[in-house]
């Protein structure tokens, strides 16, 4: 019987044999090159090709050697061309294959998804099944990814059903893709059901679920899940997860959590990652720390259009119009092409800094100079810019002349409605409101703003009629709310409601004391132009004094040490009375206040605001 050698013994024997051979034969005769060696050499070259010329040359040599006909080699060629973004070459090779296997089909599907052709990728599923080639976990992950790109829930559910039928319902790769798909389709509960059903999870599945929460305005859940991930100590967060967590902090305005996450980024060695740096630029800007944002931006070695745009928008929201324009000019000088969001940022900066001529110049140069076609967002910035300085008629003519999609139409006319109310143009406010109500967009806001416009003009009858119409039709205005973060806990306040706060009496007492000190400086609270209901002056004053941001401010003053900056987030635009109040209180108590409302940031210090009363 032939003795079977162990692996170690084989190696030992071969070594001895090689030693004897070296003694008897010239080394040039000892090395023999096989077809397998040649093929391995060419495949290794295919993996490192960085341009079409080198790929085509390697492909040609494989053909000449007669080694390109098998499925394994063709799959490598297909992947090489897909990596070089030549899907036409990959498709030609695929069509010439006598028997493509599951790797061939999956690779081509993935190629079409990455080339923004998810419909084509999904169409391959039926063709693949017709050839009796069964999909594997990567095939399903690719198909689910195609559904994610399309955000098509119906097709996604059909693929999910096939996943279950074919026994991949518990597969780690497939489940992570399904979580992402349901998240992209805004079905967060379904994504969470899949996440909870997984017996085994890795950093990818955790990241998919955290990202789903962050992208669907559920930042609190994203942060909670990140805490659970850290407590599990099963894996380390990757840069994708950290980006999603930072994004959640941005949307919530949670500076404390953002700083903690920034610390994790540094400890894990991701601080040199440009994607994370861009997320941090955005987070600090949205939390009102534009100085930190700018410092991180300047550490990015070669910033692309994305970090530039984040910094431009952040500076614009903070009222730093000159900085936004400086950054815009810098990126143009560096031959970085601005995109449509970049222009929203610089036009927003012009609007909130009163730079009318510059804003109009930029609008006119967008398409001609930079190849970016203006859309509803850009026209809305211009209408807002003109309306703020009283050029309401020009803004009105602009709104009538441009053609935009339905959603953009509402945005544009909603902006014009606010401008016409501010400047008492009841005629324009009436038309803007009607257009919004007819389009079924911003209906509650349109009713309220038009009612307020009538009230400003002293037309209480029409104001009352509109309010009655709102009640009868069931239209409700979004209630004003503000929130403040203290020691990583968030406290929410609603206008006129302190019933859920155990410090309600202290808050009222402090507000009365501050109001008394403000009146000593000439403040007149609750003025007629700020409360649009027909009530006595004393009642108006009481209503205004209990706006949500004032309640949050008093709570912050009670619960934070002297000298600490108070940061408040608000879901609506800050009213004129509250703005004046915050300026005066910042001087009285010698504290800085930063308020992020729906439009911009206000930084109050020494009785002044960075917006220069222009917001």
Coordinates of C-alpha atoms in Angstrom, one line a residue:
X1 CA 0.0 0.0 0.0
X2 CA 1.2 3.5 -0.9
X3 CA 2.2 5.4 2.2
X4 CA 0.3 8.7 2.5
X5 CA 2.5 11.6 3.5
X6 CA 1.4 14.3 5.9
X7 CA 1.6 17.9 4.6
X8 CA 4.7 18.5 6.6
X9 CA 6.3 15.3 5.4
X10 CA 5.5 16.2 1.8
X11 CA 7.2 19.5 2.1
X12 CA 10.2 17.9 3.7
X13 CA 10.5 15.3 1.0
X14 CA 10.2 17.9 -1.8
X15 CA 12.9 20.0 -0.1
X16 CA 15.3 17.1 -0.1
X17 CA 14.5 16.3 -3.7
X18 CA 15.0 19.9 -4.7
X19 CA 18.3 19.9 -2.9
X20 CA 19.5 16.9 -4.9
X21 CA 18.2 18.4 -8.1
X22 CA 20.2 21.6 -7.6
X23 CA 23.3 19.5 -7.3
X24 CA 22.7 17.6 -10.5
X25 CA 20.9 20.1 -12.9
X26 CA 21.4 23.7 -14.0
X27 CA 18.9 26.0 -12.3
X28 CA 17.5 27.1 -15.7
X29 CA 16.2 23.6 -16.4
X30 CA 14.6 23.2 -12.9
X31 CA 11.9 25.8 -13.3
X32 CA 9.0 24.9 -15.6
X33 CA 6.1 27.3 -16.4
X34 CA 2.7 25.8 -16.6
X35 CA -0.5 27.2 -18.1
X36 CA -1.8 27.6 -14.6
X37 CA 1.2 29.8 -13.7
X38 CA 0.7 31.9 -16.8
X39 CA -3.0 32.3 -16.1
X40 CA -2.3 33.2 -12.4
X41 CA 0.1 35.9 -13.6
X42 CA -2.4 37.5 -16.0
X43 CA -5.2 37.4 -13.4
X44 CA -2.9 39.1 -10.9
X45 CA -2.2 41.8 -13.5
X46 CA -5.9 42.2 -14.2
X47 CA -6.5 42.9 -10.4
X48 CA -4.0 45.8 -10.5
X49 CA -5.0 47.4 -13.9
X50 CA -5.7 51.1 -13.4
X51 CA -6.6 52.1 -17.0
X52 CA -8.3 50.7 -20.0
X53 CA -5.0 50.4 -22.0
X54 CA -3.4 48.0 -19.5
X55 CA -6.6 46.0 -19.1
X56 CA -7.0 45.6 -22.9
X57 CA -3.3 44.6 -23.2
X58 CA -3.6 41.9 -20.5
X59 CA -6.9 40.7 -22.1
X60 CA -5.2 40.4 -25.5
X61 CA -2.3 38.4 -24.1
X62 CA -4.7 36.0 -22.4
X63 CA -6.5 35.5 -25.7
X64 CA -3.2 34.9 -27.6
X65 CA -2.2 32.3 -24.9
X66 CA -5.5 30.5 -25.4
X67 CA -6.3 30.9 -21.7
X68 CA -9.3 33.3 -21.8
X69 CA -12.1 30.9 -22.6
X70 CA -12.9 29.4 -19.1
X71 CA -15.5 31.0 -16.8
X72 CA -13.1 31.7 -14.0
X73 CA -10.8 33.8 -16.1
X74 CA -13.7 35.6 -17.9
X75 CA -15.2 36.6 -14.5
X76 CA -11.9 38.3 -13.6
X77 CA -12.0 40.1 -17.0
X78 CA -15.5 41.2 -16.4
X79 CA -14.7 42.5 -12.9
X80 CA -11.6 44.4 -14.2
X81 CA -13.7 46.2 -16.9
X82 CA -16.4 47.0 -14.3
X83 CA -13.8 48.4 -11.9
X84 CA -12.7 50.7 -14.8
X85 CA -16.3 51.8 -15.4
X86 CA -16.5 50.1 -18.8
X87 CA -19.7 48.2 -18.5
X88 CA -20.0 47.9 -22.3
X89 CA -16.9 45.8 -22.4
X90 CA -18.0 43.7 -19.4
X91 CA -21.5 43.1 -21.0
X92 CA -19.9 42.0 -24.3
X93 CA -17.7 39.4 -22.5
X94 CA -20.7 38.2 -20.5
X95 CA -22.9 37.7 -23.6
X96 CA -20.1 35.6 -25.2
X97 CA -19.9 33.2 -22.2
X98 CA -21.3 29.8 -23.0
X99 CA -22.1 29.1 -19.3
X100 CA -22.0 32.1 -17.0
X101 CA -22.1 31.1 -13.3
X102 CA -23.6 32.8 -10.3
X103 CA -20.4 35.0 -10.0
X104 CA -20.8 36.2 -13.6
X105 CA -24.4 37.1 -13.2
X106 CA -23.9 38.8 -9.8
X107 CA -20.9 40.8 -11.0
X108 CA -22.8 42.2 -14.0
X109 CA -25.8 43.0 -11.8
X110 CA -23.6 44.9 -9.4
X111 CA -22.0 46.7 -12.3
X112 CA -25.4 48.0 -13.6
X113 CA -26.3 49.1 -10.1
X114 CA -23.1 51.1 -9.7
X115 CA -23.8 52.6 -13.1
X116 CA -27.2 53.9 -12.0
X117 CA -29.1 51.3 -13.9
X118 CA -30.8 49.3 -11.2
X119 CA -33.8 48.4 -13.4
X120 CA -31.4 46.5 -15.8
X121 CA -29.8 44.7 -12.8
X122 CA -33.2 43.6 -11.5
X123 CA -34.2 42.4 -15.0
X124 CA -31.3 39.9 -14.9
X125 CA -33.0 37.9 -12.1
X126 CA -35.5 36.2 -14.4
X127 CA -32.9 35.5 -17.1
X128 CA -30.6 34.0 -14.5
X129 CA -33.3 31.7 -13.1
X130 CA -34.2 30.6 -16.7
X131 CA -30.7 29.3 -17.1
X132 CA -31.1 27.3 -13.8
X133 CA -28.3 29.3 -12.1
X134 CA -29.3 29.8 -8.5
X135 CA -28.7 33.1 -6.8
X136 CA -26.4 33.2 -3.7
X137 CA -26.3 35.6 -0.8
X138 CA -24.3 38.2 -2.8
X139 CA -26.7 38.0 -5.7
X140 CA -29.6 38.8 -3.3
X141 CA -27.6 41.6 -1.6
X142 CA -27.0 43.1 -5.0
X143 CA -30.7 42.9 -6.0
X144 CA -31.7 44.4 -2.7
X145 CA -29.2 47.2 -3.3
X146 CA -30.9 47.9 -6.6
X147 CA -34.2 48.3 -4.8
X148 CA -32.5 50.6 -2.4
X149 CA -31.3 52.8 -5.2
X150 CA -34.8 52.9 -6.7
X151 CA -36.4 53.3 -3.2
X152 CA -39.1 50.9 -4.6
X153 CA -40.8 49.1 -1.8
X154 CA -43.0 46.9 -3.9
X155 CA -40.1 45.3 -5.8
X156 CA -38.1 45.2 -2.6
X157 CA -40.7 43.2 -0.9
X158 CA -40.9 40.8 -3.8
X159 CA -37.2 40.2 -3.6
X160 CA -37.5 39.8 0.2
X161 CA -40.1 37.1 -0.3
X162 CA -37.8 35.3 -2.7
X163 CA -35.0 35.6 -0.1
X164 CA -37.3 33.8 2.4
X165 CA -38.3 31.1 -0.1
X166 CA -34.7 30.3 -1.0
X167 CA -33.6 30.1 2.6
X168 CA -31.5 33.2 2.9
X169 CA -33.8 34.9 5.5
X170 CA -31.2 34.6 8.3
X171 CA -28.1 35.4 6.2
X172 CA -26.0 38.1 7.7
X173 CA -25.1 39.8 4.3
X174 CA -28.7 39.7 3.0
X175 CA -30.3 40.9 6.3
X176 CA -27.9 43.9 6.4
X177 CA -28.9 44.8 2.8
X178 CA -32.6 44.4 3.7
X179 CA -32.3 46.8 6.6
X180 CA -30.7 49.3 4.3
X181 CA -33.4 48.9 1.7
X182 CA -36.3 49.3 4.1
X183 CA -34.5 52.3 5.5
X184 CA -34.1 53.9 2.1
X185 CA -37.9 53.3 1.5
X186 CA -38.7 55.1 4.8
X187 CA -40.0 51.9 6.4
X188 CA -38.0 52.0 9.6
X189 CA -40.2 49.6 11.6
X190 CA -39.7 46.8 9.0
X191 CA -35.9 47.5 9.1
X192 CA -35.9 47.2 12.9
X193 CA -37.9 43.9 12.8
X194 CA -35.2 42.4 10.6
X195 CA -32.5 43.7 12.8
X196 CA -34.1 42.3 15.9
X197 CA -34.6 38.9 14.2
X198 CA -30.9 38.5 13.4
X199 CA -29.2 35.8 15.5
X200 CA -25.8 37.1 14.6
X201 CA -24.9 40.7 13.9
X202 CA -21.7 42.4 12.7
X203 CA -20.6 46.0 12.4
X204 CA -22.3 46.2 8.9
X205 CA -25.7 45.2 10.2
X206 CA -25.4 47.6 13.2
X207 CA -24.3 50.4 10.8
X208 CA -27.2 49.7 8.5
X209 CA -29.7 50.1 11.3
X210 CA -28.1 53.2 12.8
X211 CA -27.9 54.8 9.4
X212 CA -31.6 54.0 8.8
X213 CA -32.6 55.8 12.0
X214 CA -30.3 58.8 11.1
X215 CA -31.6 59.1 7.5
X216 CA -35.3 59.0 8.7
X217 CA -35.1 61.8 11.2
X218 CA -35.0 59.5 14.2
X219 CA -31.6 60.6 15.5
X220 CA -32.5 59.8 19.1
X221 CA -32.9 56.1 18.2
X222 CA -29.7 56.2 16.2
X223 CA -27.7 57.5 19.2
X224 CA -29.4 55.0 21.6
X225 CA -28.5 52.1 19.2
X226 CA -24.9 53.4 19.0
X227 CA -24.7 53.3 22.8
X228 CA -26.0 49.7 22.8
X229 CA -23.4 48.8 20.1
X230 CA -20.6 50.3 22.3
X231 CA -21.8 48.4 25.4
X232 CA -21.9 45.1 23.4
X233 CA -18.1 45.4 22.8
X234 CA -18.5 42.9 20.0
X235 CA -16.8 45.0 17.4
X236 CA -15.3 48.4 16.8
X237 CA -17.2 51.2 14.9
X238 CA -16.2 51.7 11.4
X239 CA -16.1 55.1 9.7
X240 CA -19.5 54.5 8.0
X241 CA -21.2 54.0 11.4
X242 CA -19.4 57.1 12.9
X243 CA -20.6 59.2 10.0
X244 CA -24.2 58.2 10.6
X245 CA -23.9 58.9 14.3
X246 CA -22.4 62.3 13.6
X247 CA -25.2 63.0 11.1
X248 CA -27.8 62.1 13.9
X249 CA -26.1 64.6 16.2
X250 CA -26.3 67.2 13.4
X251 CA -30.0 66.8 12.9
X252 CA -30.7 66.9 16.6
X253 CA -28.3 69.8 17.3
X254 CA -26.8 67.6 20.1
X255 CA -23.4 69.2 20.5
X256 CA -22.5 67.2 23.6
X257 CA -23.1 63.8 21.8
X258 CA -21.3 65.2 18.8
X259 CA -18.2 66.0 20.8
X260 CA -18.3 62.5 22.4
X261 CA -18.5 60.9 19.0
X262 CA -15.6 63.2 17.8
X263 CA -13.6 61.8 20.6
X264 CA -14.4 58.2 19.5
X265 CA -13.3 59.2 15.9
X266 CA -9.9 60.4 17.3
X267 CA -9.4 57.3 19.5
X268 CA -10.2 54.9 16.6
X269 CA -7.8 56.7 14.3
X270 CA -10.4 57.9 11.8
X271 CA -9.7 61.7 12.2
X272 CA -7.7 61.7 9.0
X273 CA -10.7 60.3 7.0
X274 CA -12.1 63.0 4.7
X275 CA -15.7 61.6 4.8
X276 CA -15.8 61.8 8.6
X277 CA -14.1 65.2 8.6
X278 CA -16.8 66.5 6.2
X279 CA -19.5 65.1 8.6
X280 CA -17.9 66.8 11.5
X281 CA -17.8 70.1 9.6
X282 CA -21.5 69.8 9.0
X283 CA -22.2 68.7 12.6
X284 CA -20.3 71.6 14.3
X285 CA -21.9 74.1 11.9
X286 CA -25.4 72.8 12.6
X287 CA -24.7 72.9 16.4
X288 CA -23.7 76.6 16.2
X289 CA -19.9 76.0 16.6
X290 CA -18.9 77.4 13.3
X291 CA -15.4 78.1 14.6
X292 CA -14.8 74.4 15.3
X293 CA -16.3 73.6 11.9
X294 CA -13.9 75.9 10.1
X295 CA -10.9 74.5 12.0
X296 CA -11.8 70.9 11.0
X297 CA -12.4 72.1 7.4
X298 CA -9.0 73.6 7.2
X299 CA -7.4 70.3 8.3
X300 CA -8.8 68.5 5.2
X301 CA -5.8 68.3 2.8
X302 CA -7.6 68.4 -0.5
X303 CA -11.3 69.3 0.2
X304 CA -13.7 68.4 -2.6
X305 CA -17.0 70.2 -3.4
X306 CA -18.8 68.4 -0.5
X307 CA -16.8 69.8 2.4
X308 CA -16.6 73.2 0.7
X309 CA -20.4 73.2 0.3
X310 CA -20.9 72.1 4.0
X311 CA -18.7 75.0 5.2
X312 CA -20.3 77.5 2.9
X313 CA -23.8 76.6 4.0
X314 CA -22.8 76.5 7.7
X315 CA -21.2 80.0 7.5
X316 CA -24.3 81.3 5.6
X317 CA -26.7 79.9 8.3
X318 CA -24.5 81.7 10.9
X319 CA -24.8 85.0 9.1
X320 CA -21.2 85.0 8.0
X321 CA -22.0 86.0 4.4
X322 CA -18.5 87.3 3.7
X323 CA -16.9 84.0 4.7
X324 CA -19.3 82.0 2.5
X325 CA -18.4 84.2 -0.5
X326 CA -14.7 83.9 0.3
X327 CA -14.9 80.1 0.4
X328 CA -16.9 80.1 -2.8
X329 CA -14.3 82.1 -4.6
X330 CA -11.5 79.9 -3.1
X331 CA -13.1 76.7 -4.5
X332 CA -13.6 78.4 -7.9
X333 CA -9.9 79.5 -7.9
X334 CA -8.9 75.9 -7.2
X335 CA -10.9 74.7 -10.2
X336 CA -13.5 72.8 -8.0
X337 CA -16.8 73.0 -9.8
X338 CA -19.7 74.1 -7.5
X339 CA -22.9 72.1 -7.5
X340 CA -26.5 73.1 -7.1
X341 CA -26.3 72.9 -3.2
X342 CA -23.2 75.1 -3.2
X343 CA -25.2 77.8 -5.0
X344 CA -28.1 77.4 -2.5
X345 CA -25.5 78.1 0.2
X346 CA -24.0 81.2 -1.4
X347 CA -27.4 82.6 -2.4
X348 CA -28.6 82.0 1.2
X349 CA -25.6 83.9 2.4
X350 CA -26.4 86.8 0.2
X351 CA -30.0 86.8 1.3
X352 CA -29.2 86.8 5.0
X353 CA -26.4 89.4 4.7
X354 CA -28.3 91.8 2.4
X355 CA -25.9 91.3 -0.5
X356 CA -28.6 91.8 -3.2
X357 CA -26.4 92.7 -6.2
X358 CA -24.0 89.9 -5.5
X359 CA -26.9 87.4 -5.2
X360 CA -28.4 88.5 -8.5
X361 CA -25.0 88.3 -10.2
X362 CA -24.5 84.7 -8.9
X363 CA -27.9 83.6 -10.1
X364 CA -27.3 85.0 -13.6
X365 CA -23.8 83.3 -13.8
X366 CA -24.9 79.8 -12.6
X367 CA -25.7 78.3 -15.9
X368 CA -23.6 80.4 -18.2
X369 CA -20.4 80.2 -16.1
X370 CA -20.7 77.0 -14.1
X371 CA -23.2 74.9 -16.0
X372 CA -25.6 74.6 -13.1
X373 CA -29.3 75.2 -14.1
X374 CA -31.2 77.3 -11.5
X375 CA -34.2 75.5 -9.9
X376 CA -36.8 76.2 -7.3
X377 CA -34.4 76.3 -4.4
X378 CA -32.3 79.0 -6.1
X379 CA -35.3 81.1 -7.1
X380 CA -36.6 80.8 -3.6
X381 CA -33.4 82.2 -2.2
X382 CA -33.6 85.2 -4.6
X383 CA -37.3 85.8 -3.7
X384 CA -36.4 85.7 0.0
X385 CA -33.4 88.0 -0.6
X386 CA -35.6 90.6 -2.5
X387 CA -38.5 90.3 0.0
X388 CA -36.2 91.0 3.0
X389 CA -35.2 94.4 1.7
X390 CA -38.8 95.3 0.7
X391 CA -38.5 94.6 -3.0
X392 CA -41.6 92.5 -2.8
X393 CA -43.0 93.4 -6.2
X394 CA -39.8 92.1 -7.9
X395 CA -40.0 88.9 -5.9
X396 CA -43.7 88.6 -6.9
X397 CA -42.8 89.0 -10.6
X398 CA -40.1 86.4 -10.3
X399 CA -42.4 83.9 -8.7
X400 CA -44.9 84.4 -11.5
X401 CA -42.3 84.1 -14.3
X402 CA -40.4 80.9 -13.3
X403 CA -41.6 77.4 -14.0
X404 CA -40.8 74.9 -11.2
X405 CA -42.1 71.6 -10.0
X406 CA -45.0 71.3 -7.6
X407 CA -42.9 71.0 -4.4
X408 CA -40.6 73.9 -5.5
X409 CA -43.7 75.9 -6.4
X410 CA -44.9 75.7 -2.8
X411 CA -41.5 76.6 -1.5
X412 CA -41.3 79.7 -3.7
X413 CA -44.8 81.0 -3.0
X414 CA -44.4 80.2 0.7
X415 CA -41.4 82.5 0.8
X416 CA -43.2 85.2 -1.0
X417 CA -46.1 84.9 1.4
X418 CA -43.8 85.5 4.4
X419 CA -42.2 88.5 2.6
X420 CA -45.6 90.1 1.7
X421 CA -46.8 89.7 5.3
X422 CA -43.7 91.3 6.6
X423 CA -44.2 94.3 4.4
X424 CA -48.0 94.5 4.6
X425 CA -48.7 93.6 1.0
X426 CA -52.1 92.0 1.6
X427 CA -52.8 91.7 -2.2
X428 CA -49.7 89.6 -2.8
X429 CA -50.2 87.6 0.4
X430 CA -53.8 86.7 -0.7
X431 CA -52.6 85.4 -4.1
X432 CA -49.7 83.5 -2.5
X433 CA -52.0 81.9 0.0
X434 CA -54.5 80.8 -2.6
X435 CA -51.8 79.2 -4.7
X436 CA -50.4 77.3 -1.7
X437 CA -53.9 76.1 -0.6
X438 CA -54.8 75.1 -4.2
X439 CA -51.6 73.1 -4.5
X440 CA -52.3 71.4 -1.2
X441 CA -48.9 72.4 0.0
X442 CA -48.1 74.3 3.3
X443 CA -51.8 74.7 3.8
X444 CA -51.7 75.4 7.6
X445 CA -48.8 77.9 7.2
X446 CA -50.7 79.7 4.4
X447 CA -53.8 80.1 6.4
X448 CA -51.9 81.3 9.5
X449 CA -49.7 83.7 7.6
X450 CA -52.6 85.2 5.6
X451 CA -54.6 85.6 8.8
X452 CA -51.6 87.4 10.4
X453 CA -51.3 89.7 7.4
X454 CA -55.0 90.7 7.8
X455 CA -54.4 91.3 11.5
X456 CA -51.3 93.5 10.8
X457 CA -53.5 95.5 8.4
X458 CA -56.2 95.8 11.1
X459 CA -58.7 93.7 9.2
X460 CA -59.8 91.5 12.1
X461 CA -62.9 90.3 10.4
X462 CA -61.0 88.5 7.6
X463 CA -58.5 87.3 10.2
X464 CA -61.3 85.7 12.3
X465 CA -62.9 84.2 9.2
X466 CA -59.7 82.5 8.1
X467 CA -59.2 81.1 11.6
X468 CA -62.8 79.8 11.6
X469 CA -62.2 78.2 8.2
X470 CA -59.1 76.5 9.5
X471 CA -61.1 75.0 12.4
X472 CA -64.0 73.8 10.2
X473 CA -61.6 72.2 7.7
X474 CA -59.5 70.6 10.4
X475 CA -56.3 72.4 9.4
X476 CA -53.9 72.7 12.4
X477 CA -50.8 74.9 12.7
X478 CA -47.6 73.2 13.9
X479 CA -47.2 74.2 17.5
X480 CA -44.0 76.1 18.5
X481 CA -41.5 74.1 20.4
X482 CA -37.9 74.6 21.5
X483 CA -35.4 72.2 23.1
X484 CA -32.2 72.6 25.1
X485 CA -29.5 70.0 25.9
X486 CA -27.9 70.0 29.3
X487 CA -25.4 67.3 30.3
X488 CA -26.5 65.2 27.3
X489 CA -30.2 65.3 28.4
X490 CA -32.6 67.0 26.1
X491 CA -35.5 69.1 27.5
X492 CA -38.4 70.1 25.3
X493 CA -40.7 73.1 25.8
X494 CA -44.0 74.0 24.0
X495 CA -45.3 77.6 23.8
X496 CA -47.4 78.5 26.8
X497 CA -47.0 75.1 28.5
X498 CA -44.9 74.6 31.6
X499 CA -47.2 71.9 33.1
X500 CA -44.7 69.1 32.4
X501 CA -41.7 70.9 33.9
X502 CA -41.1 70.5 37.6
X503 CA -39.4 73.9 37.6
X504 CA -42.3 75.7 36.1
X505 CA -42.7 78.2 39.0
X506 CA -39.0 79.0 39.0
X507 CA -39.1 79.6 35.2
X508 CA -42.1 82.0 35.5
X509 CA -40.5 83.8 38.4
X510 CA -37.3 84.3 36.5
X511 CA -39.0 85.5 33.3
X512 CA -41.0 88.1 35.3
X513 CA -37.8 89.3 36.9
X514 CA -36.0 89.5 33.6
X515 CA -39.0 91.3 31.9
X516 CA -39.0 93.9 34.7
X517 CA -35.3 94.6 34.1
X518 CA -35.8 94.8 30.4
X519 CA -38.6 97.3 30.8
X520 CA -36.2 99.4 32.8
X521 CA -34.2 99.5 29.5
X522 CA -37.2 100.6 27.4
X523 CA -38.5 97.2 26.4
X524 CA -42.2 97.1 25.5
X525 CA -43.4 93.4 25.6
X526 CA -46.2 91.8 23.5
X527 CA -46.6 94.5 20.9
X528 CA -49.6 94.6 18.7
X529 CA -47.7 93.5 15.6
X530 CA -46.6 90.2 17.1
X531 CA -49.8 88.5 18.3
X532 CA -52.4 88.0 15.7
X533 CA -55.5 87.5 17.7
X534 CA -58.0 90.2 18.7
X535 CA -57.3 90.3 22.5
X536 CA -56.5 92.9 25.0
X537 CA -53.0 94.3 25.1
X538 CA -52.3 92.7 28.5
X539 CA -53.3 89.3 27.3
X540 CA -51.1 89.7 24.2
X541 CA -48.1 90.5 26.4
X542 CA -48.7 87.3 28.4
X543 CA -49.0 85.1 25.3
X544 CA -45.7 86.4 23.9
X545 CA -43.8 86.0 27.2
X546 CA -44.5 82.3 27.1
X547 CA -43.0 81.5 23.7
X548 CA -41.1 78.2 23.8
X549 CA -37.7 79.6 23.3
X550 CA -38.2 81.9 26.3
X551 CA -39.2 79.0 28.5
X552 CA -36.1 77.0 27.3
X553 CA -33.9 80.1 28.0
X554 CA -35.1 80.5 31.5
X555 CA -34.6 76.8 32.1
X556 CA -31.1 77.0 30.8
X557 CA -30.3 80.0 33.0
X558 CA -31.5 78.1 36.1
X559 CA -29.6 74.9 35.3
X560 CA -26.3 75.9 33.9
X561 CA -23.3 77.7 35.6
X562 CA -22.7 81.4 34.9
X563 CA -20.6 82.0 31.8
X564 CA -21.6 78.9 30.0
X565 CA -23.1 79.5 26.5
X566 CA -26.8 78.4 26.3
X567 CA -27.8 76.7 23.0
X568 CA -31.4 76.4 22.0
X569 CA -33.1 74.7 19.0
X570 CA -36.5 75.8 17.7
X571 CA -38.8 74.3 15.1
X572 CA -40.2 77.6 13.7
X573 CA -38.8 81.0 12.8
X574 CA -37.9 83.1 15.8
X575 CA -40.4 85.9 16.3
X576 CA -39.3 89.5 16.5
X577 CA -40.3 90.0 20.2
X578 CA -38.3 86.9 21.3
X579 CA -35.3 88.1 19.2
X580 CA -35.4 91.5 21.0
X581 CA -35.8 89.8 24.3
X582 CA -32.8 87.5 23.8
X583 CA -30.6 90.5 22.9
X584 CA -31.5 92.4 26.0
X585 CA -31.2 89.4 28.4
X586 CA -27.7 88.5 26.9
X587 CA -26.6 91.9 28.1
X588 CA -28.4 91.8 31.4
X589 CA -27.0 88.4 32.5
X590 CA -23.7 88.7 30.5
X591 CA -24.2 85.3 28.8
X592 CA -24.0 84.2 25.2
X593 CA -27.1 82.5 23.7
X594 CA -27.1 80.6 20.4
X595 CA -30.5 79.8 18.9
X596 CA -31.0 77.7 15.8
X597 CA -34.4 78.3 14.3
X598 CA -35.9 76.9 11.1
X599 CA -34.0 79.5 9.0
X600 CA -30.6 80.2 10.6
X601 CA -28.5 80.7 13.7
X602 CA -28.7 83.7 16.0
X603 CA -25.7 84.3 18.3
X604 CA -26.7 86.8 21.0
X605 CA -23.9 88.5 22.9
X606 CA -23.7 91.9 24.8
X607 CA -27.1 93.0 23.6
X608 CA -26.4 92.2 19.9
X609 CA -27.1 89.4 17.4
X610 CA -24.9 88.1 14.6
X611 CA -27.8 88.4 12.2
X612 CA -27.8 92.2 12.7
X613 CA -31.6 92.0 13.0
X614 CA -31.8 90.7 9.5
X615 CA -33.3 87.2 9.3

